[in-house]
Amino acid sequence: MLSKVFTIENGVKQGGIVNPVLFCIYIDGLLRLLRKSNVGCFIGNVFVGALAYTDNIALLAPTPRAMRRLLLICEEYGNKFSIKFNAAKSAWLYFSKGKQPRACFPQFSIDGNLINRASEYTHLCHIISANLDDSCEILSKRNSLCGKINNVLCYFRNRNPVVKL
């Protein structure tokens, strides 16, 4: 069933438990448009050119032209449904093994704002490196594990060593 149309004049609370679900509902139309465009990356017949979770969208494209097309679709959808994409919180990566071979890189923008290029970017708590090297991600997870072990040792310092293990 559908209710009567009503306007929403504010967003949702930061960190709210229903935010991911509401985001999926709100952004589903955009994801469908991106898939129907036949632009972006595919694995076989499966579109993987736009990956979305909570309030994050990752666009994957094989060429700068394809990326610009995906960004234009996002921009048009955003204008139609009052969604503001934040270029300052966005970044783009050029993936290649080894060093970045290009002398100059293309530029990308959304809503007239330039999106900065990055050599690595943290997305949903994972470090993604443009050179496909996982060493930064591994170091980050190792450091996190060491911190958690230190917390256990600190909080339970007077306990039996077997209990701590």
Tab-separated table of N, CA and C in Angstrom:
chain	number	residue	atom	x	y	z
A	1	MET	N	0.843	-1.183	0.000
A	1	MET	CA	0.000	0.000	0.000
A	1	MET	C	0.881	1.235	0.000
A	2	LEU	N	0.346	2.295	-0.489
A	2	LEU	CA	1.042	3.573	-0.487
A	2	LEU	C	0.294	4.563	0.388
A	3	SER	N	1.037	5.351	1.126
A	3	SER	CA	0.422	6.396	1.939
A	3	SER	C	0.248	7.643	1.077
A	4	LYS	N	-0.364	8.659	1.664
A	4	LYS	CA	-0.431	9.946	0.999
A	4	LYS	C	0.984	10.519	0.935
A	5	VAL	N	1.251	11.334	-0.060
A	5	VAL	CA	2.555	11.957	-0.214
A	5	VAL	C	2.766	12.980	0.897
A	6	PHE	N	3.958	12.992	1.478
A	6	PHE	CA	4.295	13.984	2.489
A	6	PHE	C	5.760	14.373	2.309
A	7	THR	N	6.106	15.571	2.741
A	7	THR	CA	7.478	16.042	2.579
A	7	THR	C	8.299	15.717	3.820
A	8	ILE	N	9.576	15.469	3.577
A	8	ILE	CA	10.531	15.246	4.657
A	8	ILE	C	11.500	16.410	4.600
A	9	GLU	N	11.631	17.115	5.712
A	9	GLU	CA	12.441	18.322	5.700
A	9	GLU	C	13.728	18.200	6.497
A	10	ASN	N	14.020	17.046	7.055
A	10	ASN	CA	15.303	16.868	7.735
A	10	ASN	C	15.778	15.439	7.528
A	11	GLY	N	17.061	15.210	7.818
A	11	GLY	CA	17.653	13.903	7.622
A	11	GLY	C	17.422	12.987	8.800
A	12	VAL	N	18.216	11.947	8.871
A	12	VAL	CA	18.113	10.990	9.965
A	12	VAL	C	19.246	11.231	10.946
A	13	LYS	N	19.074	10.754	12.167
A	13	LYS	CA	20.072	10.924	13.218
A	13	LYS	C	21.355	10.187	12.835
A	14	GLN	N	22.500	10.855	13.056
A	14	GLN	CA	23.793	10.236	12.766
A	14	GLN	C	23.950	8.953	13.573
A	15	GLY	N	24.297	7.856	12.898
A	15	GLY	CA	24.506	6.585	13.581
A	15	GLY	C	23.235	5.846	13.942
A	16	GLY	N	22.089	6.322	13.456
A	16	GLY	CA	20.818	5.666	13.769
A	16	GLY	C	20.775	4.241	13.240
A	17	ILE	N	20.106	3.374	13.964
A	17	ILE	CA	20.084	1.956	13.620
A	17	ILE	C	19.343	1.673	12.310
A	18	VAL	N	18.386	2.514	11.957
A	18	VAL	CA	17.635	2.279	10.721
A	18	VAL	C	18.260	2.989	9.511
A	19	ASN	N	19.325	3.755	9.729
A	19	ASN	CA	19.932	4.515	8.634
A	19	ASN	C	20.317	3.670	7.422
A	20	PRO	N	20.988	2.515	7.606
A	20	PRO	CA	21.338	1.726	6.429
A	20	PRO	C	20.123	1.286	5.610
A	21	VAL	N	19.052	0.907	6.309
A	21	VAL	CA	17.839	0.474	5.609
A	21	VAL	C	17.207	1.648	4.855
A	22	LEU	N	17.099	2.797	5.530
A	22	LEU	CA	16.519	3.969	4.878
A	22	LEU	C	17.377	4.424	3.700
A	23	PHE	N	18.697	4.367	3.866
A	23	PHE	CA	19.594	4.728	2.774
A	23	PHE	C	19.363	3.820	1.565
A	24	CYS	N	19.246	2.524	1.820
A	24	CYS	CA	19.013	1.579	0.717
A	24	CYS	C	17.714	1.878	-0.022
A	25	ILE	N	16.678	2.198	0.728
A	25	ILE	CA	15.394	2.531	0.107
A	25	ILE	C	15.526	3.807	-0.717
A	26	TYR	N	16.177	4.807	-0.136
A	26	TYR	CA	16.290	6.118	-0.771
A	26	TYR	C	17.188	6.077	-2.001
A	27	ILE	N	18.221	5.261	-1.974
A	27	ILE	CA	19.219	5.262	-3.035
A	27	ILE	C	18.986	4.164	-4.073
A	28	ASP	N	17.998	3.300	-3.844
A	28	ASP	CA	17.736	2.184	-4.749
A	28	ASP	C	17.503	2.649	-6.180
A	29	GLY	N	16.782	3.729	-6.340
A	29	GLY	CA	16.531	4.252	-7.693
A	29	GLY	C	17.815	4.629	-8.402
A	30	LEU	N	18.757	5.211	-7.683
A	30	LEU	CA	20.046	5.567	-8.275
A	30	LEU	C	20.811	4.318	-8.687
A	31	LEU	N	20.838	3.325	-7.815
A	31	LEU	CA	21.556	2.092	-8.145
A	31	LEU	C	20.952	1.410	-9.370
A	32	ARG	N	19.643	1.475	-9.502
A	32	ARG	CA	18.991	0.901	-10.687
A	32	ARG	C	19.376	1.670	-11.953
A	33	LEU	N	19.408	3.004	-11.854
A	33	LEU	CA	19.817	3.819	-13.009
A	33	LEU	C	21.259	3.533	-13.409
A	34	LEU	N	22.133	3.423	-12.433
A	34	LEU	CA	23.532	3.133	-12.729
A	34	LEU	C	23.674	1.775	-13.405
A	35	ARG	N	22.934	0.774	-12.918
A	35	ARG	CA	22.997	-0.557	-13.534
A	35	ARG	C	22.454	-0.532	-14.956
A	36	LYS	N	21.331	0.167	-15.163
A	36	LYS	CA	20.720	0.230	-16.497
A	36	LYS	C	21.578	0.983	-17.505
A	37	SER	N	22.505	1.820	-17.028
A	37	SER	CA	23.339	2.599	-17.935
A	37	SER	C	24.326	1.724	-18.708
A	38	ASN	N	24.571	0.509	-18.222
A	38	ASN	CA	25.559	-0.395	-18.820
A	38	ASN	C	26.951	0.225	-18.890
A	39	VAL	N	27.216	1.132	-17.959
A	39	VAL	CA	28.525	1.768	-17.846
A	39	VAL	C	29.091	1.366	-16.495
A	40	GLY	N	30.366	1.104	-16.430
A	40	GLY	CA	30.971	0.721	-15.170
A	40	GLY	C	31.550	-0.669	-15.266
A	41	CYS	N	31.780	-1.291	-14.147
A	41	CYS	CA	32.417	-2.607	-14.111
A	41	CYS	C	31.388	-3.723	-13.961
A	42	PHE	N	31.696	-4.839	-14.586
A	42	PHE	CA	30.850	-6.021	-14.544
A	42	PHE	C	31.718	-7.234	-14.267
A	43	ILE	N	31.172	-8.186	-13.539
A	43	ILE	CA	31.776	-9.507	-13.407
A	43	ILE	C	30.800	-10.443	-14.083
A	44	GLY	N	31.147	-10.875	-15.282
A	44	GLY	CA	30.196	-11.615	-16.106
A	44	GLY	C	29.049	-10.679	-16.446
A	45	ASN	N	27.821	-11.074	-16.105
A	45	ASN	CA	26.651	-10.226	-16.337
A	45	ASN	C	26.238	-9.441	-15.094
A	46	VAL	N	27.005	-9.551	-14.011
A	46	VAL	CA	26.654	-8.895	-12.756
A	46	VAL	C	27.304	-7.521	-12.695
A	47	PHE	N	26.484	-6.495	-12.500
A	47	PHE	CA	26.967	-5.123	-12.410
A	47	PHE	C	27.602	-4.888	-11.048
A	48	VAL	N	28.855	-4.476	-11.025
A	48	VAL	CA	29.542	-4.126	-9.787
A	48	VAL	C	30.112	-2.711	-9.889
A	49	GLY	N	29.497	-1.889	-10.710
A	49	GLY	CA	29.949	-0.518	-10.917
A	49	GLY	C	29.523	0.437	-9.822
A	50	ALA	N	28.626	0.019	-8.947
A	50	ALA	CA	28.191	0.862	-7.829
A	50	ALA	C	27.916	-0.042	-6.631
A	51	LEU	N	28.706	0.142	-5.590
A	51	LEU	CA	28.548	-0.621	-4.366
A	51	LEU	C	28.128	0.353	-3.271
A	52	ALA	N	27.054	0.053	-2.561
A	52	ALA	CA	26.518	0.997	-1.580
A	52	ALA	C	26.254	0.303	-0.251
A	53	TYR	N	26.562	1.035	0.825
A	53	TYR	CA	26.247	0.572	2.171
A	53	TYR	C	26.224	1.788	3.092
A	54	THR	N	25.325	1.782	4.038
A	54	THR	CA	25.033	2.912	4.935
A	54	THR	C	24.960	4.181	4.104
A	55	ASP	N	25.856	5.131	4.285
A	55	ASP	CA	25.786	6.347	3.474
A	55	ASP	C	26.977	6.449	2.523
A	56	ASN	N	27.514	5.297	2.127
A	56	ASN	CA	28.666	5.248	1.236
A	56	ASN	C	28.305	4.620	-0.100
A	57	ILE	N	28.830	5.210	-1.149
A	57	ILE	CA	28.697	4.639	-2.480
A	57	ILE	C	30.081	4.611	-3.101
A	58	ALA	N	30.488	3.451	-3.601
A	58	ALA	CA	31.748	3.327	-4.330
A	58	ALA	C	31.398	3.062	-5.784
A	59	LEU	N	31.936	3.883	-6.675
A	59	LEU	CA	31.733	3.706	-8.107
A	59	LEU	C	32.980	3.070	-8.702
A	60	LEU	N	32.802	2.075	-9.547
A	60	LEU	CA	33.913	1.391	-10.210
A	60	LEU	C	33.719	1.503	-11.711
A	61	ALA	N	34.752	1.999	-12.395
A	61	ALA	CA	34.653	2.175	-13.838
A	61	ALA	C	35.980	1.815	-14.492
A	62	PRO	N	35.933	1.230	-15.697
A	62	PRO	CA	37.166	0.826	-16.368
A	62	PRO	C	37.898	1.973	-17.073
A	63	THR	N	37.223	3.082	-17.316
A	63	THR	CA	37.828	4.203	-18.033
A	63	THR	C	37.393	5.525	-17.402
A	64	PRO	N	38.151	6.593	-17.620
A	64	PRO	CA	37.726	7.904	-17.129
A	64	PRO	C	36.377	8.336	-17.717
A	65	ARG	N	36.150	8.031	-18.968
A	65	ARG	CA	34.868	8.392	-19.603
A	65	ARG	C	33.700	7.693	-18.903
A	66	ALA	N	33.877	6.420	-18.585
A	66	ALA	CA	32.823	5.670	-17.892
A	66	ALA	C	32.584	6.247	-16.493
A	67	MET	N	33.656	6.634	-15.807
A	67	MET	CA	33.507	7.224	-14.477
A	67	MET	C	32.739	8.541	-14.559
A	68	ARG	N	33.068	9.361	-15.553
A	68	ARG	CA	32.348	10.633	-15.703
A	68	ARG	C	30.864	10.394	-15.962
A	69	ARG	N	30.543	9.367	-16.710
A	69	ARG	CA	29.131	9.046	-16.984
A	69	ARG	C	28.424	8.624	-15.697
A	70	LEU	N	29.069	7.782	-14.890
A	70	LEU	CA	28.468	7.362	-13.619
A	70	LEU	C	28.272	8.555	-12.689
A	71	LEU	N	29.269	9.446	-12.639
A	71	LEU	CA	29.148	10.635	-11.790
A	71	LEU	C	28.033	11.550	-12.274
A	72	LEU	N	27.858	11.669	-13.581
A	72	LEU	CA	26.784	12.496	-14.133
A	72	LEU	C	25.417	11.925	-13.756
A	73	ILE	N	25.281	10.605	-13.814
A	73	ILE	CA	24.026	9.965	-13.411
A	73	ILE	C	23.747	10.256	-11.936
A	74	CYS	N	24.770	10.161	-11.093
A	74	CYS	CA	24.612	10.471	-9.659
A	74	CYS	C	24.202	11.926	-9.472
A	75	GLU	N	24.849	12.810	-10.211
A	75	GLU	CA	24.556	14.238	-10.100
A	75	GLU	C	23.112	14.543	-10.484
A	76	GLU	N	22.653	13.974	-11.600
A	76	GLU	CA	21.280	14.204	-12.053
A	76	GLU	C	20.272	13.634	-11.059
A	77	TYR	N	20.543	12.445	-10.535
A	77	TYR	CA	19.658	11.832	-9.543
A	77	TYR	C	19.631	12.682	-8.272
A	78	GLY	N	20.809	13.150	-7.856
A	78	GLY	CA	20.893	13.996	-6.672
A	78	GLY	C	20.102	15.276	-6.820
A	79	ASN	N	20.188	15.903	-7.987
A	79	ASN	CA	19.413	17.126	-8.233
A	79	ASN	C	17.917	16.865	-8.190
A	80	LYS	N	17.506	15.734	-8.734
A	80	LYS	CA	16.082	15.401	-8.782
A	80	LYS	C	15.517	15.077	-7.397
A	81	PHE	N	16.321	14.407	-6.548
A	81	PHE	CA	15.826	13.940	-5.247
A	81	PHE	C	16.490	14.636	-4.059
A	82	SER	N	17.080	15.789	-4.289
A	82	SER	CA	17.693	16.604	-3.227
A	82	SER	C	18.751	15.855	-2.429
A	83	ILE	N	19.604	15.130	-3.131
A	83	ILE	CA	20.732	14.446	-2.497
A	83	ILE	C	21.981	15.258	-2.812
A	84	LYS	N	22.755	15.566	-1.778
A	84	LYS	CA	24.003	16.300	-1.965
A	84	LYS	C	25.175	15.342	-1.810
A	85	PHE	N	25.947	15.199	-2.860
A	85	PHE	CA	27.149	14.380	-2.807
A	85	PHE	C	28.303	15.277	-2.392
A	86	ASN	N	29.069	14.855	-1.408
A	86	ASN	CA	30.127	15.669	-0.836
A	86	ASN	C	31.471	15.325	-1.483
A	87	ALA	N	31.915	16.170	-2.404
A	87	ALA	CA	33.187	15.945	-3.089
A	87	ALA	C	34.358	16.012	-2.119
A	88	ALA	N	34.244	16.823	-1.068
A	88	ALA	CA	35.336	16.964	-0.097
A	88	ALA	C	35.562	15.674	0.695
A	89	LYS	N	34.531	14.850	0.857
A	89	LYS	CA	34.664	13.582	1.572
A	89	LYS	C	34.845	12.414	0.607
A	90	SER	N	35.024	12.730	-0.658
A	90	SER	CA	35.179	11.711	-1.684
A	90	SER	C	36.612	11.699	-2.201
A	91	ALA	N	36.969	10.616	-2.832
A	91	ALA	CA	38.277	10.503	-3.468
A	91	ALA	C	38.162	9.504	-4.606
A	92	TRP	N	39.093	9.603	-5.539
A	92	TRP	CA	39.126	8.595	-6.596
A	92	TRP	C	40.526	8.007	-6.664
A	93	LEU	N	40.572	6.735	-7.027
A	93	LEU	CA	41.827	6.008	-7.122
A	93	LEU	C	41.976	5.433	-8.516
A	94	TYR	N	43.199	5.443	-9.000
A	94	TYR	CA	43.555	4.792	-10.258
A	94	TYR	C	44.296	3.526	-9.876
A	95	PHE	N	43.696	2.364	-10.119
A	95	PHE	CA	44.288	1.110	-9.685
A	95	PHE	C	45.275	0.580	-10.708
A	96	SER	N	46.456	0.200	-10.232
A	96	SER	CA	47.441	-0.470	-11.070
A	96	SER	C	48.413	-1.192	-10.156
A	97	LYS	N	48.994	-2.259	-10.677
A	97	LYS	CA	50.025	-2.955	-9.901
A	97	LYS	C	51.317	-2.173	-10.042
A	98	GLY	N	52.040	-2.071	-8.941
A	98	GLY	CA	53.304	-1.338	-8.971
A	98	GLY	C	53.073	0.158	-8.907
A	99	LYS	N	53.980	0.926	-9.532
A	99	LYS	CA	53.897	2.383	-9.491
A	99	LYS	C	52.809	2.885	-10.434
A	100	GLN	N	52.323	4.076	-10.148
A	100	GLN	CA	51.314	4.715	-11.000
A	100	GLN	C	52.002	5.160	-12.302
A	101	PRO	N	51.742	4.499	-13.441
A	101	PRO	CA	52.492	4.763	-14.661
A	101	PRO	C	52.103	6.051	-15.391
A	102	ARG	N	50.985	6.613	-15.098
A	102	ARG	CA	50.510	7.762	-15.859
A	102	ARG	C	51.246	9.037	-15.460
A	103	ALA	N	51.562	9.857	-16.464
A	103	ALA	CA	52.204	11.147	-16.189
A	103	ALA	C	51.174	12.155	-15.695
A	104	CYS	N	49.994	12.110	-16.263
A	104	CYS	CA	48.938	13.006	-15.791
A	104	CYS	C	47.646	12.202	-15.660
A	105	PHE	N	46.866	12.587	-14.688
A	105	PHE	CA	45.637	11.873	-14.394
A	105	PHE	C	44.441	12.723	-14.793
A	106	PRO	N	43.322	12.083	-15.120
A	106	PRO	CA	42.113	12.859	-15.430
A	106	PRO	C	41.583	13.531	-14.168
A	107	GLN	N	40.659	14.439	-14.356
A	107	GLN	CA	39.996	15.071	-13.216
A	107	GLN	C	38.534	14.656	-13.216
A	108	PHE	N	37.992	14.534	-12.010
A	108	PHE	CA	36.592	14.182	-11.845
A	108	PHE	C	35.959	15.185	-10.891
A	109	SER	N	34.673	15.436	-11.112
A	109	SER	CA	33.958	16.353	-10.228
A	109	SER	C	32.512	15.897	-10.102
A	110	ILE	N	31.862	16.413	-9.069
A	110	ILE	CA	30.428	16.194	-8.896
A	110	ILE	C	29.831	17.496	-8.394
A	111	ASP	N	28.737	17.886	-8.989
A	111	ASP	CA	28.078	19.159	-8.670
A	111	ASP	C	29.052	20.332	-8.771
A	112	GLY	N	29.970	20.255	-9.721
A	112	GLY	CA	30.920	21.338	-9.940
A	112	GLY	C	32.087	21.366	-8.971
A	113	ASN	N	32.174	20.405	-8.075
A	113	ASN	CA	33.259	20.353	-7.090
A	113	ASN	C	34.233	19.243	-7.449
A	114	LEU	N	35.515	19.583	-7.475
A	114	LEU	CA	36.566	18.651	-7.841
A	114	LEU	C	36.706	17.551	-6.794
A	115	ILE	N	36.855	16.314	-7.257
A	115	ILE	CA	37.104	15.168	-6.389
A	115	ILE	C	38.607	14.898	-6.433
A	116	ASN	N	39.235	14.848	-5.283
A	116	ASN	CA	40.685	14.657	-5.211
A	116	ASN	C	41.079	13.218	-5.489
A	117	ARG	N	42.250	13.065	-6.113
A	117	ARG	CA	42.831	11.738	-6.336
A	117	ARG	C	43.577	11.331	-5.074
A	118	ALA	N	43.540	10.053	-4.742
A	118	ALA	CA	44.243	9.541	-3.567
A	118	ALA	C	45.010	8.285	-3.952
A	119	SER	N	46.081	8.011	-3.221
A	119	SER	CA	46.818	6.763	-3.451
A	119	SER	C	46.246	5.644	-2.579
A	120	GLU	N	45.552	6.041	-1.506
A	120	GLU	CA	44.819	5.075	-0.688
A	120	GLU	C	43.629	5.785	-0.063
A	121	TYR	N	42.615	4.990	0.282
A	121	TYR	CA	41.387	5.564	0.812
A	121	TYR	C	40.781	4.563	1.783
A	122	THR	N	40.283	5.057	2.892
A	122	THR	CA	39.612	4.183	3.852
A	122	THR	C	38.124	4.182	3.542
A	123	HIS	N	37.612	3.008	3.226
A	123	HIS	CA	36.192	2.840	2.897
A	123	HIS	C	35.631	1.732	3.774
A	124	LEU	N	34.647	2.086	4.588
A	124	LEU	CA	34.004	1.137	5.504
A	124	LEU	C	35.048	0.405	6.349
A	125	CYS	N	35.989	1.173	6.901
A	125	CYS	CA	37.030	0.686	7.814
A	125	CYS	C	38.090	-0.191	7.152
A	126	HIS	N	38.154	-0.191	5.838
A	126	HIS	CA	39.187	-0.940	5.126
A	126	HIS	C	40.011	0.029	4.294
A	127	ILE	N	41.325	-0.149	4.318
A	127	ILE	CA	42.215	0.707	3.545
A	127	ILE	C	42.388	0.096	2.163
A	128	ILE	N	42.007	0.861	1.161
A	128	ILE	CA	42.117	0.424	-0.228
A	128	ILE	C	43.272	1.189	-0.846
A	129	SER	N	44.261	0.470	-1.370
A	129	SER	CA	45.437	1.099	-1.962
A	129	SER	C	45.363	1.042	-3.480
A	130	ALA	N	45.725	2.147	-4.121
A	130	ALA	CA	45.679	2.220	-5.577
A	130	ALA	C	46.645	1.245	-6.232
A	131	ASN	N	47.743	0.904	-5.540
A	131	ASN	CA	48.706	-0.039	-6.128
A	131	ASN	C	48.385	-1.492	-5.773
A	132	LEU	N	47.212	-1.727	-5.217
A	132	LEU	CA	46.712	-3.063	-4.868
A	132	LEU	C	47.585	-3.766	-3.837
A	133	ASP	N	48.279	-3.001	-3.012
A	133	ASP	CA	49.132	-3.527	-1.950
A	133	ASP	C	48.334	-3.515	-0.645
A	134	ASP	N	48.292	-4.639	0.040
A	134	ASP	CA	47.519	-4.752	1.276
A	134	ASP	C	48.323	-4.442	2.525
A	135	SER	N	49.573	-3.995	2.402
A	135	SER	CA	50.419	-3.828	3.583
A	135	SER	C	49.854	-2.794	4.558
A	136	CYS	N	49.278	-1.697	4.073
A	136	CYS	CA	48.682	-0.698	4.979
A	136	CYS	C	47.480	-1.281	5.720
A	137	GLU	N	46.662	-2.043	5.029
A	137	GLU	CA	45.494	-2.685	5.652
A	137	GLU	C	45.938	-3.700	6.697
A	138	ILE	N	46.939	-4.508	6.370
A	138	ILE	CA	47.436	-5.519	7.304
A	138	ILE	C	48.030	-4.848	8.537
A	139	LEU	N	48.812	-3.786	8.342
A	139	LEU	CA	49.405	-3.068	9.470
A	139	LEU	C	48.325	-2.462	10.364
A	140	SER	N	47.289	-1.898	9.749
A	140	SER	CA	46.192	-1.311	10.517
A	140	SER	C	45.486	-2.369	11.371
A	141	LYS	N	45.190	-3.509	10.778
A	141	LYS	CA	44.500	-4.582	11.522
A	141	LYS	C	45.409	-5.168	12.597
A	142	ARG	N	46.724	-5.283	12.302
A	142	ARG	CA	47.683	-5.762	13.296
A	142	ARG	C	47.735	-4.820	14.493
A	143	ASN	N	47.800	-3.525	14.225
A	143	ASN	CA	47.843	-2.538	15.304
A	143	ASN	C	46.571	-2.570	16.140
A	144	SER	N	45.441	-2.763	15.487
A	144	SER	CA	44.173	-2.869	16.198
A	144	SER	C	44.177	-4.091	17.118
A	145	LEU	N	44.679	-5.215	16.617
A	145	LEU	CA	44.756	-6.437	17.416
A	145	LEU	C	45.678	-6.234	18.624
A	146	CYS	N	46.838	-5.601	18.394
A	146	CYS	CA	47.770	-5.339	19.504
A	146	CYS	C	47.105	-4.463	20.569
A	147	GLY	N	46.346	-3.468	20.143
A	147	GLY	CA	45.638	-2.609	21.086
A	147	GLY	C	44.628	-3.381	21.908
A	148	LYS	N	43.912	-4.285	21.272
A	148	LYS	CA	42.918	-5.085	21.993
A	148	LYS	C	43.582	-6.047	22.964
A	149	ILE	N	44.705	-6.625	22.553
A	149	ILE	CA	45.445	-7.523	23.458
A	149	ILE	C	45.945	-6.737	24.668
A	150	ASN	N	46.467	-5.549	24.433
A	150	ASN	CA	46.934	-4.713	25.542
A	150	ASN	C	45.801	-4.353	26.497
A	151	ASN	N	44.617	-4.108	25.972
A	151	ASN	CA	43.458	-3.832	26.833
A	151	ASN	C	43.141	-5.021	27.727
A	152	VAL	N	43.149	-6.217	27.161
A	152	VAL	CA	42.870	-7.423	27.948
A	152	VAL	C	43.923	-7.573	29.037
A	153	LEU	N	45.199	-7.400	28.663
A	153	LEU	CA	46.274	-7.537	29.645
A	153	LEU	C	46.163	-6.487	30.743
A	154	CYS	N	45.760	-5.271	30.389
A	154	CYS	CA	45.628	-4.188	31.367
A	154	CYS	C	44.454	-4.429	32.322
A	155	TYR	N	43.293	-4.729	31.752
A	155	TYR	CA	42.091	-4.890	32.576
A	155	TYR	C	42.129	-6.148	33.440
A	156	PHE	N	42.822	-7.158	32.976
A	156	PHE	CA	42.846	-8.432	33.692
A	156	PHE	C	44.261	-8.784	34.162
A	157	ARG	N	45.052	-7.785	34.503
A	157	ARG	CA	46.458	-8.012	34.851
A	157	ARG	C	46.631	-8.899	36.081
A	158	ASN	N	45.668	-8.900	36.989
A	158	ASN	CA	45.786	-9.691	38.215
A	158	ASN	C	45.153	-11.076	38.091
A	159	ARG	N	44.702	-11.407	36.916
A	159	ARG	CA	44.046	-12.702	36.726
A	159	ARG	C	45.080	-13.780	36.360
A	160	ASN	N	44.644	-14.994	36.514
A	160	ASN	CA	45.459	-16.159	36.164
A	160	ASN	C	45.836	-16.085	34.683
A	161	PRO	N	47.092	-16.327	34.331
A	161	PRO	CA	47.531	-16.286	32.923
A	161	PRO	C	46.698	-17.179	32.004
A	162	VAL	N	46.241	-18.312	32.511
A	162	VAL	CA	45.421	-19.208	31.701
A	162	VAL	C	44.105	-18.523	31.332
A	163	VAL	N	43.521	-17.776	32.274
A	163	VAL	CA	42.269	-17.052	32.023
A	163	VAL	C	42.504	-15.986	30.937
A	164	LYS	N	43.643	-15.284	31.021
A	164	LYS	CA	43.952	-14.247	30.033
A	164	LYS	C	44.106	-14.836	28.642
A	165	LEU	N	44.701	-16.022	28.540
A	165	LEU	CA	44.852	-16.671	27.242
A	165	LEU	C	43.508	-17.068	26.683
